[in-house]
XYZ file of C-alpha atoms in Angstrom:
733
model
C -16.095 2.099 15.210
C -15.561 -0.983 13.145
C -16.781 -3.075 15.930
C -20.157 -1.390 16.145
C -20.867 -2.231 12.538
C -20.007 -5.828 13.119
C -22.524 -5.966 15.932
C -25.305 -4.327 13.991
C -24.560 -6.378 10.932
C -24.865 -9.552 12.832
C -28.146 -8.622 14.433
C -29.913 -8.482 11.098
C -31.376 -11.937 10.720
C -32.515 -11.173 7.206
C -28.949 -11.430 6.117
C -28.407 -14.684 7.902
C -25.602 -13.504 10.065
C -26.756 -15.094 13.306
C -25.929 -18.599 12.279
C -24.051 -19.303 15.456
C -27.066 -18.420 17.529
C -27.546 -16.496 20.582
C -26.786 -18.813 23.409
C -26.855 -15.854 25.715
C -27.444 -17.300 29.149
C -26.772 -20.896 28.171
C -24.673 -22.391 30.936
C -22.779 -24.439 28.420
C -21.400 -21.310 26.799
C -18.723 -21.087 29.407
C -17.488 -24.534 28.705
C -14.039 -25.151 27.353
C -13.205 -26.776 24.094
C -9.815 -28.186 23.351
C -8.595 -28.816 19.859
C -5.528 -29.857 18.090
C -4.960 -28.700 14.588
C -4.741 -31.405 11.988
C -2.406 -29.252 9.947
C 1.209 -28.924 10.674
C 2.209 -25.457 11.745
C 4.454 -23.596 9.434
C 7.505 -25.757 9.640
C 7.189 -26.343 5.927
C 6.710 -22.675 5.286
C 9.544 -21.206 7.232
C 12.020 -21.207 4.376
C 11.972 -17.473 3.979
C 13.036 -16.499 7.425
C 12.905 -18.993 10.216
C 16.384 -20.487 9.944
C 18.647 -17.513 10.351
C 16.203 -15.484 12.312
C 15.763 -18.012 15.112
C 19.296 -17.215 16.253
C 18.353 -13.587 16.775
C 15.970 -14.461 19.573
C 18.886 -15.528 21.748
C 19.843 -11.905 22.315
C 16.707 -11.555 24.426
C 15.123 -13.810 26.965
C 11.585 -15.138 26.605
C 11.797 -16.326 30.190
C 11.481 -12.681 31.272
C 8.098 -12.372 29.566
C 4.905 -12.453 31.631
C 3.426 -15.917 31.923
C 0.830 -16.079 30.591
C 1.552 -13.628 27.827
C -1.737 -11.807 27.215
C -2.521 -10.257 23.827
C -5.593 -8.049 23.547
C -7.006 -7.845 20.011
C -9.468 -5.295 18.704
C -12.218 -7.666 17.557
C -13.367 -11.263 17.316
C -10.895 -13.749 15.827
C -10.348 -13.088 12.111
C -7.601 -13.663 9.580
C -6.192 -10.156 9.982
C -5.175 -11.451 13.440
C -3.634 -14.545 11.889
C -0.133 -13.994 13.270
C -1.454 -13.955 16.837
C -3.143 -17.332 16.403
C -0.089 -18.666 14.576
C 1.687 -18.222 17.929
C -0.225 -21.270 19.209
C 1.558 -23.379 16.597
C 0.124 -26.862 16.194
C -0.165 -27.407 19.926
C -3.269 -27.894 22.002
C -5.363 -24.855 22.798
C -8.484 -24.185 24.825
C -11.391 -21.869 24.167
C -13.156 -19.975 26.926
C -16.528 -19.218 25.366
C -17.722 -17.132 28.299
C -14.802 -14.701 28.293
C -13.984 -15.075 24.581
C -10.364 -16.114 25.114
C -8.167 -18.620 23.310
C -5.416 -20.064 25.505
C -2.440 -22.318 24.945
C 1.323 -22.022 24.944
C 3.535 -19.679 22.975
C 5.186 -21.377 19.988
C 8.085 -20.288 17.817
C 7.242 -22.224 14.687
C 7.138 -25.852 15.789
C 8.921 -25.119 19.089
C 6.837 -24.891 22.247
C 8.418 -22.249 24.489
C 6.420 -23.405 27.515
C 5.148 -19.886 28.170
C 1.405 -19.526 28.526
C -0.424 -17.514 25.848
C -3.842 -15.865 25.880
C -5.343 -14.131 22.851
C -8.348 -12.126 23.965
C -11.258 -10.858 21.919
C -11.945 -7.135 21.610
C -15.089 -5.337 20.497
C -18.106 -6.353 22.593
C -15.898 -8.399 24.910
C -14.343 -5.169 26.172
C -17.453 -3.032 25.897
C -16.360 -1.688 22.488
C -13.618 0.258 24.255
C -10.560 1.288 22.238
C -7.760 -1.136 23.043
C -5.522 1.794 23.948
C -7.726 2.865 26.832
C -8.749 -0.684 27.810
C -5.126 -1.691 28.367
C -5.057 0.813 31.216
C -7.952 -0.953 32.932
C -6.397 -4.426 32.935
C -2.775 -4.729 34.004
C -2.664 -8.382 32.944
C -2.589 -7.399 29.276
C 0.965 -7.493 27.926
C 0.418 -6.509 24.305
C -2.517 -4.814 22.638
C -3.640 -3.791 19.183
C -3.400 -0.121 18.320
C -3.291 2.047 15.234
C -1.423 5.287 14.686
C -4.584 7.356 14.679
C -5.732 5.968 18.051
C -2.275 6.286 19.569
C -2.234 9.985 18.766
C -5.815 10.490 19.927
C -5.422 8.695 23.279
C -1.772 9.431 23.983
C -2.318 11.868 26.822
C -4.504 9.512 28.852
C -3.355 6.113 27.589
C 0.075 6.212 25.929
C 1.017 3.148 23.904
C 4.320 2.338 22.216
C 4.124 0.228 19.047
C 6.894 -2.348 18.733
C 5.811 -4.198 15.583
C 3.267 -3.887 12.760
C 2.028 -7.244 11.367
C -0.020 -5.419 8.700
C 1.766 -3.138 6.268
C -1.461 -1.422 5.220
C -4.689 -0.614 7.019
C -7.515 -2.776 5.557
C -10.070 0.005 6.086
C -11.658 1.194 2.841
C -14.522 3.068 1.245
C -16.525 1.093 -1.322
C -19.030 1.893 -4.046
C -20.971 0.189 -6.834
C -18.974 0.093 -10.099
C -22.153 -0.357 -12.135
C -23.702 2.803 -10.722
C -20.468 4.788 -10.873
C -18.307 3.283 -13.630
C -16.043 6.336 -13.815
C -15.332 6.572 -10.090
C -11.939 5.143 -9.220
C -10.915 6.868 -6.002
C -12.101 8.585 -2.869
C -11.313 11.884 -4.541
C -13.617 10.953 -7.420
C -16.363 10.318 -4.867
C -15.833 13.837 -3.601
C -15.734 15.376 -7.059
C -19.017 13.674 -7.966
C -20.731 14.735 -4.736
C -21.678 11.145 -3.878
C -23.039 10.523 -0.385
C -20.516 8.619 1.725
C -21.886 6.666 4.682
C -19.456 6.495 7.620
C -19.492 6.019 11.363
C -19.839 9.304 13.201
C -16.689 10.696 14.755
C -14.281 9.022 12.350
C -10.970 10.799 12.069
C -10.417 9.872 8.428
C -13.628 11.602 7.322
C -12.601 14.690 9.269
C -9.217 14.599 7.530
C -10.628 14.207 4.024
C -13.083 17.049 4.609
C -10.307 19.304 5.885
C -8.212 18.447 2.831
C -11.061 19.308 0.486
C -11.215 15.764 -0.880
C -14.792 15.467 0.427
C -17.298 18.132 1.350
C -18.933 18.064 4.758
C -22.422 17.891 3.305
C -21.762 14.656 1.386
C -20.560 12.746 4.454
C -23.377 10.894 6.200
C -22.252 9.944 9.737
C -25.256 7.692 10.405
C -23.707 4.421 9.250
C -24.569 1.694 11.769
C -22.634 -1.179 10.306
C -25.575 -2.723 8.549
C -25.502 -3.441 4.806
C -29.196 -2.546 4.620
C -28.822 1.107 3.640
C -26.229 0.465 0.929
C -28.367 -2.290 -0.578
C -31.639 -0.382 -0.234
C -30.081 2.558 -2.073
C -29.081 0.298 -4.941
C -25.479 1.341 -4.628
C -26.180 5.060 -5.083
C -24.175 5.795 -1.939
C -20.636 4.892 -0.945
C -19.835 3.241 2.372
C -16.884 2.579 4.624
C -15.783 -0.970 5.377
C -12.845 -3.384 5.472
C -11.277 -4.712 2.301
C -10.419 -7.992 3.992
C -14.075 -8.898 4.603
C -16.885 -6.855 3.032
C -16.093 -7.511 -0.637
C -16.542 -11.221 0.079
C -19.708 -10.727 2.106
C -21.368 -8.441 -0.423
C -20.695 -10.849 -3.262
C -21.263 -14.145 -1.475
C -23.260 -13.635 1.736
C -25.614 -10.725 1.147
C -27.816 -12.338 -1.482
C -29.827 -9.154 -2.005
C -26.659 -7.670 -3.471
C -24.631 -10.607 -4.773
C -22.098 -8.780 -6.933
C -18.677 -7.137 -6.605
C -18.058 -3.718 -5.112
C -15.262 -1.344 -5.992
C -13.050 0.140 -3.313
C -10.074 2.240 -2.371
C -8.072 1.781 0.794
C -7.771 4.786 3.086
C -4.039 4.103 2.939
C -3.948 4.544 -0.816
C -6.056 7.685 -0.577
C -3.443 9.429 1.533
C -4.175 8.407 5.137
C -1.561 5.673 5.734
C -2.056 4.793 9.388
C -0.512 1.621 10.697
C -3.403 -0.503 11.910
C -3.315 -3.317 14.441
C 0.234 -2.645 15.571
C 1.502 -4.641 18.522
C 1.863 -2.159 21.363
C 2.799 -1.994 25.032
C 2.010 0.538 27.706
C 4.752 3.095 27.200
C 5.932 3.106 30.802
C 6.604 -0.667 30.719
C 9.249 -0.551 28.001
C 12.215 -0.947 30.312
C 10.595 -3.762 32.270
C 9.760 -5.647 29.075
C 13.015 -4.937 27.256
C 14.538 -8.432 27.463
C 11.201 -10.031 26.686
C 10.551 -7.854 23.641
C 14.034 -8.448 22.281
C 13.177 -12.136 21.988
C 9.421 -11.872 21.430
C 9.177 -9.369 18.577
C 11.302 -11.477 16.163
C 9.145 -14.448 17.136
C 6.017 -12.500 16.136
C 7.734 -11.440 12.908
C 8.290 -15.095 12.072
C 4.691 -15.914 12.945
C 3.514 -13.173 10.585
C 5.458 -14.659 7.687
C 4.510 -18.221 8.548
C 0.806 -17.464 8.762
C 0.671 -15.868 5.321
C 2.612 -18.735 3.748
C 0.547 -21.463 5.396
C -2.573 -20.065 7.089
C -4.456 -23.318 7.575
C -3.495 -23.988 11.192
C -4.168 -20.508 12.515
C -7.315 -20.086 10.440
C -8.524 -23.388 11.844
C -8.119 -22.017 15.359
C -9.887 -18.793 14.362
C -12.882 -20.601 12.868
C -13.047 -23.042 15.799
C -12.942 -20.198 18.312
C -15.687 -18.228 16.574
C -17.896 -21.314 16.351
C -17.323 -22.133 20.012
C -17.993 -18.592 21.168
C -21.491 -18.973 19.741
C -22.041 -15.250 19.407
C -23.376 -13.190 16.512
C -19.949 -13.121 14.882
C -19.651 -15.674 12.070
C -16.445 -16.619 10.292
C -16.379 -19.170 7.500
C -13.592 -21.002 5.753
C -14.489 -19.140 2.564
C -14.120 -15.759 4.259
C -10.849 -16.826 5.878
C -9.409 -17.870 2.516
C -10.636 -14.644 0.926
C -9.078 -12.563 3.687
C -5.628 -14.119 3.301
C -5.717 -13.657 -0.466
C -6.946 -10.075 -0.079
C -4.121 -9.348 2.334
C -1.662 -10.486 -0.312
C -3.373 -8.903 -3.300
C -3.909 -5.503 -1.710
C -0.528 -5.359 -0.042
C -2.029 -5.425 3.446
C 0.823 -7.777 4.356
C 4.329 -7.429 3.087
C 7.763 -6.006 3.724
C 7.001 -2.440 2.862
C 9.871 -0.520 1.247
C 12.581 -2.892 2.514
C 13.084 -6.614 3.059
C 11.804 -6.601 6.617
C 8.366 -7.452 7.931
C 6.894 -5.580 10.861
C 9.065 -2.485 10.995
C 7.536 0.981 10.754
C 8.621 4.085 8.828
C 9.258 7.216 10.840
C 8.381 9.504 7.923
C 5.057 7.715 7.463
C 4.152 8.084 11.135
C 5.193 11.728 11.081
C 2.987 12.256 8.028
C -0.026 10.964 9.992
C 0.699 13.297 12.881
C 1.030 16.172 10.407
C -2.141 15.216 8.506
C -4.161 15.087 11.718
C -2.706 18.354 12.941
C -3.361 20.085 9.615
C -6.960 18.893 9.827
C -7.378 20.760 13.099
C -7.023 17.719 15.354
C -5.066 18.362 18.544
C -1.962 16.156 18.427
C -0.555 17.523 21.675
C 3.028 17.918 20.503
C 3.439 14.169 20.040
C 6.637 13.016 18.334
C 7.176 9.809 16.407
C 9.447 8.501 19.158
C 6.523 8.764 21.571
C 4.476 6.143 19.769
C 6.765 3.672 17.994
C 10.140 1.950 18.036
C 11.885 -0.472 15.666
C 14.602 -1.400 18.098
C 13.241 -4.902 18.682
C 12.777 -5.698 14.979
C 15.038 -8.309 13.407
C 15.810 -6.867 9.942
C 16.622 -10.313 8.545
C 13.018 -11.517 8.889
C 10.711 -10.799 6.000
C 8.819 -12.199 3.066
C 10.857 -13.441 0.154
C 10.514 -15.246 -3.139
C 7.039 -16.646 -3.651
C 5.872 -16.102 -0.059
C 3.054 -13.784 -1.129
C 1.999 -15.676 -4.256
C -1.414 -17.236 -4.891
C -2.427 -20.079 -7.210
C -2.940 -19.244 -10.872
C -6.538 -18.436 -11.811
C -6.446 -19.066 -15.574
C -6.274 -15.411 -16.676
C -3.552 -14.427 -19.173
C -2.312 -10.870 -19.677
C -0.297 -9.717 -22.675
C 2.239 -6.936 -22.068
C 3.867 -5.152 -24.996
C 6.783 -2.959 -23.942
C 7.839 0.374 -25.326
C 10.877 0.569 -27.632
C 13.939 -0.866 -25.937
C 12.061 -3.544 -24.050
C 12.900 -4.935 -20.678
C 16.232 -3.979 -19.152
C 16.023 -0.191 -19.511
C 16.245 0.282 -15.713
C 13.307 2.632 -16.083
C 9.934 2.679 -17.804
C 9.775 -0.862 -19.172
C 11.331 -2.421 -16.117
C 8.703 -0.730 -13.976
C 5.982 -2.245 -16.173
C 7.574 -5.673 -15.799
C 7.649 -5.293 -12.017
C 3.907 -4.663 -12.062
C 2.982 -7.668 -14.149
C 5.417 -9.875 -12.236
C 3.706 -8.807 -9.010
C 0.326 -9.591 -10.586
C 1.554 -13.039 -11.572
C 2.431 -13.719 -7.958
C -0.307 -12.060 -5.901
C -3.192 -12.134 -8.395
C -2.452 -15.531 -9.916
C -2.342 -14.447 -13.573
C -0.051 -15.740 -16.294
C 1.440 -13.373 -18.835
C 3.232 -13.039 -22.152
C 5.579 -10.201 -23.059
C 6.889 -8.720 -26.279
C 8.913 -5.734 -27.481
C 8.441 -3.793 -30.740
C 11.194 -3.387 -33.266
C 13.393 -0.307 -33.121
C 11.057 1.870 -35.181
C 7.917 0.587 -33.464
C 6.275 -0.277 -36.757
C 4.944 -3.630 -35.511
C 3.064 -2.345 -32.463
C -0.360 -3.228 -33.905
C 0.808 -6.701 -34.874
C 2.119 -7.373 -31.365
C -1.088 -6.118 -29.765
C -3.134 -8.461 -31.961
C -0.861 -11.415 -31.207
C -1.297 -10.715 -27.517
C -5.070 -10.429 -27.935
C -5.165 -13.871 -29.581
C -4.119 -15.505 -26.296
C -4.927 -12.948 -23.591
C -7.896 -11.662 -21.628
C -6.230 -8.265 -21.118
C -3.608 -6.569 -23.311
C -1.424 -3.686 -22.102
C 0.595 -1.347 -24.324
C 3.348 0.307 -22.323
C 3.551 3.828 -23.694
C 1.427 6.525 -25.317
C 2.623 5.522 -28.813
C 0.353 2.461 -28.529
C -2.784 4.624 -28.327
C -3.863 4.597 -31.980
C -2.996 0.970 -32.566
C -4.684 -0.109 -29.332
C -7.898 1.671 -30.309
C -7.904 -0.090 -33.684
C -7.069 -3.542 -32.311
C -9.590 -3.191 -29.476
C -12.330 -2.462 -32.001
C -11.913 -5.892 -33.605
C -11.455 -7.669 -30.239
C -14.481 -6.441 -28.239
C -14.246 -9.286 -25.706
C -10.680 -8.402 -24.748
C -9.809 -5.494 -22.482
C -6.974 -3.144 -23.410
C -4.981 -0.628 -21.391
C -2.454 1.928 -22.612
C 0.084 3.522 -20.293
C 0.501 7.314 -20.532
C -2.511 7.909 -22.737
C -5.935 8.981 -21.447
C -7.799 6.913 -24.056
C -10.824 9.203 -23.937
C -12.977 10.798 -26.582
C -12.120 14.458 -26.176
C -15.404 15.381 -27.829
C -17.575 13.624 -25.250
C -15.091 13.262 -22.401
C -15.991 9.588 -22.156
C -13.956 6.442 -22.905
C -13.001 5.653 -26.491
C -14.580 2.243 -25.962
C -15.836 0.106 -23.084
C -12.821 -2.191 -23.378
C -10.054 0.464 -23.387
C -8.497 2.146 -20.349
C -5.773 4.774 -20.232
C -3.322 4.666 -17.324
C -1.959 8.147 -16.664
C 0.248 9.474 -13.874
C 0.734 12.771 -12.079
C 4.441 12.847 -12.923
C 4.613 16.499 -11.954
C 3.774 15.622 -8.325
C 6.528 13.043 -7.911
C 8.955 15.292 -9.784
C 8.109 18.134 -7.385
C 9.374 16.010 -4.498
C 12.688 15.099 -6.127
C 13.065 18.729 -7.192
C 12.624 19.744 -3.568
C 15.115 17.040 -2.561
C 17.645 18.371 -5.070
C 17.240 21.923 -3.770
C 17.668 20.730 -0.187
C 20.795 18.701 -0.996
C 22.602 20.867 -3.552
C 25.763 22.601 -2.445
C 25.808 25.166 -5.243
C 22.151 26.096 -5.883
C 22.425 24.913 -9.480
C 20.775 21.701 -10.661
C 19.810 20.173 -14.006
C 17.103 18.279 -15.881
C 17.629 15.954 -18.870
C 14.509 14.939 -20.779
C 14.187 12.276 -23.445
C 11.914 13.825 -26.074
C 10.632 17.380 -26.070
C 7.576 19.142 -27.170
C 4.822 16.546 -27.319
C 3.573 16.955 -23.758
C 4.829 13.675 -22.332
C 8.034 14.730 -20.566
C 7.334 18.382 -19.852
C 5.364 17.530 -16.662
C 8.526 15.930 -15.229
C 10.465 19.116 -15.918
C 7.677 21.345 -14.582
C 7.373 19.460 -11.307
C 11.136 19.331 -10.818
C 11.474 23.095 -11.228
C 8.428 23.760 -9.016
C 9.768 21.610 -6.188
C 13.210 23.195 -6.361
C 11.736 26.693 -6.333
C 9.501 25.825 -3.378
C 12.692 25.325 -1.369
C 14.768 28.095 -2.981
C 13.041 30.564 -5.312
C 16.430 31.685 -6.616
C 17.810 28.261 -7.531
C 19.081 27.816 -11.104
C 17.682 24.866 -13.058
C 19.324 23.866 -16.357
C 17.144 21.925 -18.811
C 17.888 20.018 -22.025
C 16.239 17.310 -24.147
C 17.862 14.548 -26.196
C 15.528 14.987 -29.210
C 12.324 16.697 -30.251
C 9.159 14.966 -31.449
C 8.556 13.301 -33.838
C 12.048 11.916 -33.253
C 11.531 9.552 -30.318
C 15.025 8.086 -30.412
C 15.685 10.376 -27.454
C 14.365 7.651 -25.183
C 17.066 5.206 -26.173
C 20.238 7.287 -26.593
C 22.473 6.870 -23.512
C 25.441 8.517 -25.218
C 23.370 11.650 -25.775
C 22.169 11.548 -22.173
C 25.747 11.355 -20.965
C 26.735 14.271 -23.183
C 23.925 16.501 -21.912
C 24.530 15.664 -18.258
C 28.295 16.183 -18.513
C 27.675 19.616 -19.963
C 25.490 20.491 -16.968
C 28.015 19.197 -14.451
C 30.755 21.157 -16.195
C 28.516 24.227 -16.047
C 28.415 23.915 -12.271
C 25.321 21.815 -11.543
C 25.833 19.182 -8.865
C 22.549 17.254 -9.260
C 20.874 16.203 -12.529
C 17.431 14.613 -12.791
C 16.685 12.498 -15.853
C 13.310 11.629 -17.380
C 14.572 10.001 -20.535
C 13.998 6.235 -20.492
C 17.064 4.301 -21.634
C 18.867 7.595 -22.309
C 19.034 8.097 -18.567
C 21.720 5.418 -18.209
C 24.101 7.951 -19.729
C 23.207 10.497 -17.050
C 24.265 8.069 -14.319
C 27.530 7.388 -16.121
C 28.116 11.112 -16.454
C 27.736 11.584 -12.696
C 30.265 8.831 -12.042
C 32.710 10.058 -14.672
C 32.570 13.718 -13.655
C 33.026 12.860 -9.981
C 35.997 10.632 -10.787
C 37.634 13.128 -13.119
C 37.212 16.196 -10.897
C 37.279 14.721 -7.415
C 34.086 16.644 -6.681
C 31.083 14.422 -6.108
C 27.933 15.065 -8.127
C 24.590 13.303 -8.086
C 21.972 11.964 -10.465
C 18.261 11.390 -9.845
C 16.560 8.468 -11.582
C 13.022 8.059 -12.817
C 10.157 5.569 -13.062
C 11.593 2.911 -10.741
C 13.981 2.961 -7.787
C 17.113 2.964 -9.907
C 19.424 2.597 -6.895
C 18.242 -0.997 -6.541
C 19.284 -2.060 -10.039
C 22.520 -0.205 -10.880
C 26.069 -1.242 -10.032
C 27.459 -0.313 -6.635
C 29.735 2.353 -8.083
C 26.705 4.107 -9.555
C 24.652 3.713 -6.382
C 27.002 6.145 -4.678
C 25.782 8.841 -7.074
C 22.038 8.054 -7.090
C 20.511 10.619 -4.751
C 16.966 9.388 -5.322
C 14.509 8.428 -8.046
C 11.120 9.820 -8.953
C 9.123 6.641 -8.729
C 6.430 6.636 -11.352
C 4.522 3.577 -10.344
C 3.832 2.299 -13.848
C 4.009 -1.158 -12.377
C 1.408 -0.271 -9.763
C -0.905 1.158 -12.421
C -0.553 -2.003 -14.475
C -1.099 -4.140 -11.395
C -4.272 -2.241 -10.480
C -5.585 -2.478 -14.053
C -5.078 -6.245 -13.959
C -6.672 -6.412 -10.522
C -9.715 -4.474 -11.757
C -10.014 -6.786 -14.735
C -10.025 -10.005 -12.727
C -12.292 -8.697 -9.952
C -14.936 -7.326 -12.282
C -14.116 -3.715 -11.393
C -12.877 -2.807 -14.860
C -13.245 0.863 -15.752
C -12.722 2.183 -19.247
C -11.278 5.609 -19.995
C -8.677 7.545 -18.065
C -7.380 6.196 -14.753
C -5.028 8.654 -13.058
C -2.426 7.664 -10.470
C -1.076 10.421 -8.233
C 0.515 10.896 -4.812
C -2.845 10.364 -3.130
C -3.220 6.821 -4.487
C 0.404 5.737 -4.634
C 0.815 6.459 -8.332
C 4.005 8.460 -7.934
C 6.532 9.080 -5.199
C 10.242 9.196 -4.484
C 12.842 6.623 -3.493
C 14.934 6.717 -0.330
C 17.292 3.806 -1.036
C 20.855 4.566 -0.053
C 19.746 6.768 2.826
C 20.953 9.959 1.168
C 17.681 11.778 1.876
C 17.325 10.748 5.510
C 18.118 14.223 6.777
C 15.416 15.900 4.658
C 12.596 13.352 4.832
C 10.488 15.444 7.180
C 10.521 18.367 4.729
C 9.725 16.108 1.768
C 6.850 14.410 3.567
C 5.484 17.811 4.510
C 5.518 18.828 0.842
C 3.851 15.525 -0.018
C 1.047 16.143 2.487
C 0.494 19.632 1.113
C 0.203 18.322 -2.452
C -2.220 15.565 -1.433
C -4.353 18.038 0.497
C -4.426 20.460 -2.421
C -2.566 23.166 -0.538
C 0.119 22.945 -3.219
C -0.987 22.562 -6.831
C 1.686 21.535 -9.309
C 1.451 22.592 -12.944
C 2.355 20.227 -15.781
C 3.743 23.088 -17.881
C 7.362 24.152 -17.230
C 6.611 27.575 -18.701
C 4.608 28.306 -15.551
C 7.883 28.252 -13.626
C 10.371 29.653 -16.119
C 8.696 32.861 -17.296
């Protein structure tokens, strides 16, 4: 479907997309061009993985691979395919303009393996056929691009097995005009507002979102032909599908009749997390290719890392190939640079939840099968093992350090933490993770500060930050009043407050154009860890420790936890206690009190306690360790805000069942991203399961045996089949 839009787009001369001219029947079009890149391959960029990982390839044998090795892509050369063109290294390559093929030899970094390599163009070159089905028409193809959705759809007639995923996220998106719809921040908002959404007919994602009630059938227009004309002619009154790695650049820089930013949400972040452009083989050839894949997949992993770190060589090949092809498809250096940065900034490339690039999550793939099935799509009894394997992945290869960082862009962000500051292993640390990520992948600089113990200098710190920052973030609802006041005297500075809606409850609109509130559906994430606790308890008695009661901030955590537990076992007993009651907010920084409350619950028979108490939660973890040691009976704790397992001592890790991950850092990151891209939206911005705002951690592997059940609950919440209240009284009366 994507490919059709590219064709139609290019055919519109008014938008200047036929720069490479239609040579059509020109005899010279079949000529070959040979080039050598002036840039060194990624030898300078291999610090993150190449050294140790090269040894892993010896367990396989590249000599058993087909020669030439043929890789079938899904479209013309573009930077999303960068890893495939990185495989040519800095060696010579040839371009077959008639058949749209780039040929050379397979390289592992700077090492020429001597094996022939062909990277073939998809789209019009294969009659716009899906790669899955086309691979069954040409036995010379060794590897082809496939996504989870297509694998499920075509499995019966054309089964493919994915062996590696160069992209962590699917770049497919839906976009809209932020000037026309300033309060729209998600695909769900598009549905709620009844906005027409232009898509290709027959798209599975639209069918899914309609089935889930996110969109209505009558607002989906399946007549999209790939052209920007309709979106532009409508002045941005409609939304439109596209690819986040290309269209935002084109609409701002190429389509002069538009010439401004668009706002977008990835399908992945809206709850349809297919793996796109996986490297796949024909399923029946697995045994024959086993030795080859054992050596080849780690090589492709390294190429993926190397391309992102130093894309110049591969992008040079991509641009050269497109120019030589002389077709309607145009690819500029500016678009190539944008694409690589977008891949970093949007998380399209990365390690995912671990330190490994290219591996795939079984629970994620199962969720796609379930989502499609629940939408009424026939999945034919397919299992995850039918369509993917990680057995060829080298877990030591991944991005590290500054691999995904971009150059600084001259934007400074001021972050003021809640009481306790950085180091709380919870709320503030999550905020720091978000701004640290923004420093790397968005190129911002930042300052940070913490209020005194009574918080009396919040306004002063916000103003100090505003003196040197373009955006100021207050981490916690207690900043709301001060942020409103400081924003009023700094109208040219944007402000965001975590855990406060920052809306005028009289009008329902933003308090001011330069203030956003970042709120989270804590009840949804808490539902999942509540379900996990009910599935893992041995005594049907669990507990909840909150920081501060009775102001509305922590009760949603308790409500969701109880709801999730009761969804598994309606008769389960849930103990609840709070460290303090408002207006005493010391309950967020009282680990001794947290330990006391948790110990009481363990002594009362609970074997799992979930904490939503900020710094007080450290005491809950200690209580789990102490009670287990004293009694010889192991009990568990569940953390909050961040994946606590990753930051506590090893002795505590053994008692951390999971964490409810409230992606404060992600909310902060997205607010910064909106600010620097011109997509700033004032007022309430809500982050939920559907957009990655909340979730649960699986570090330690303690939930591996219940992941299918948890992902099923997650899908039901995203689809609206399960609605979670924010009031614990709805589950305790």
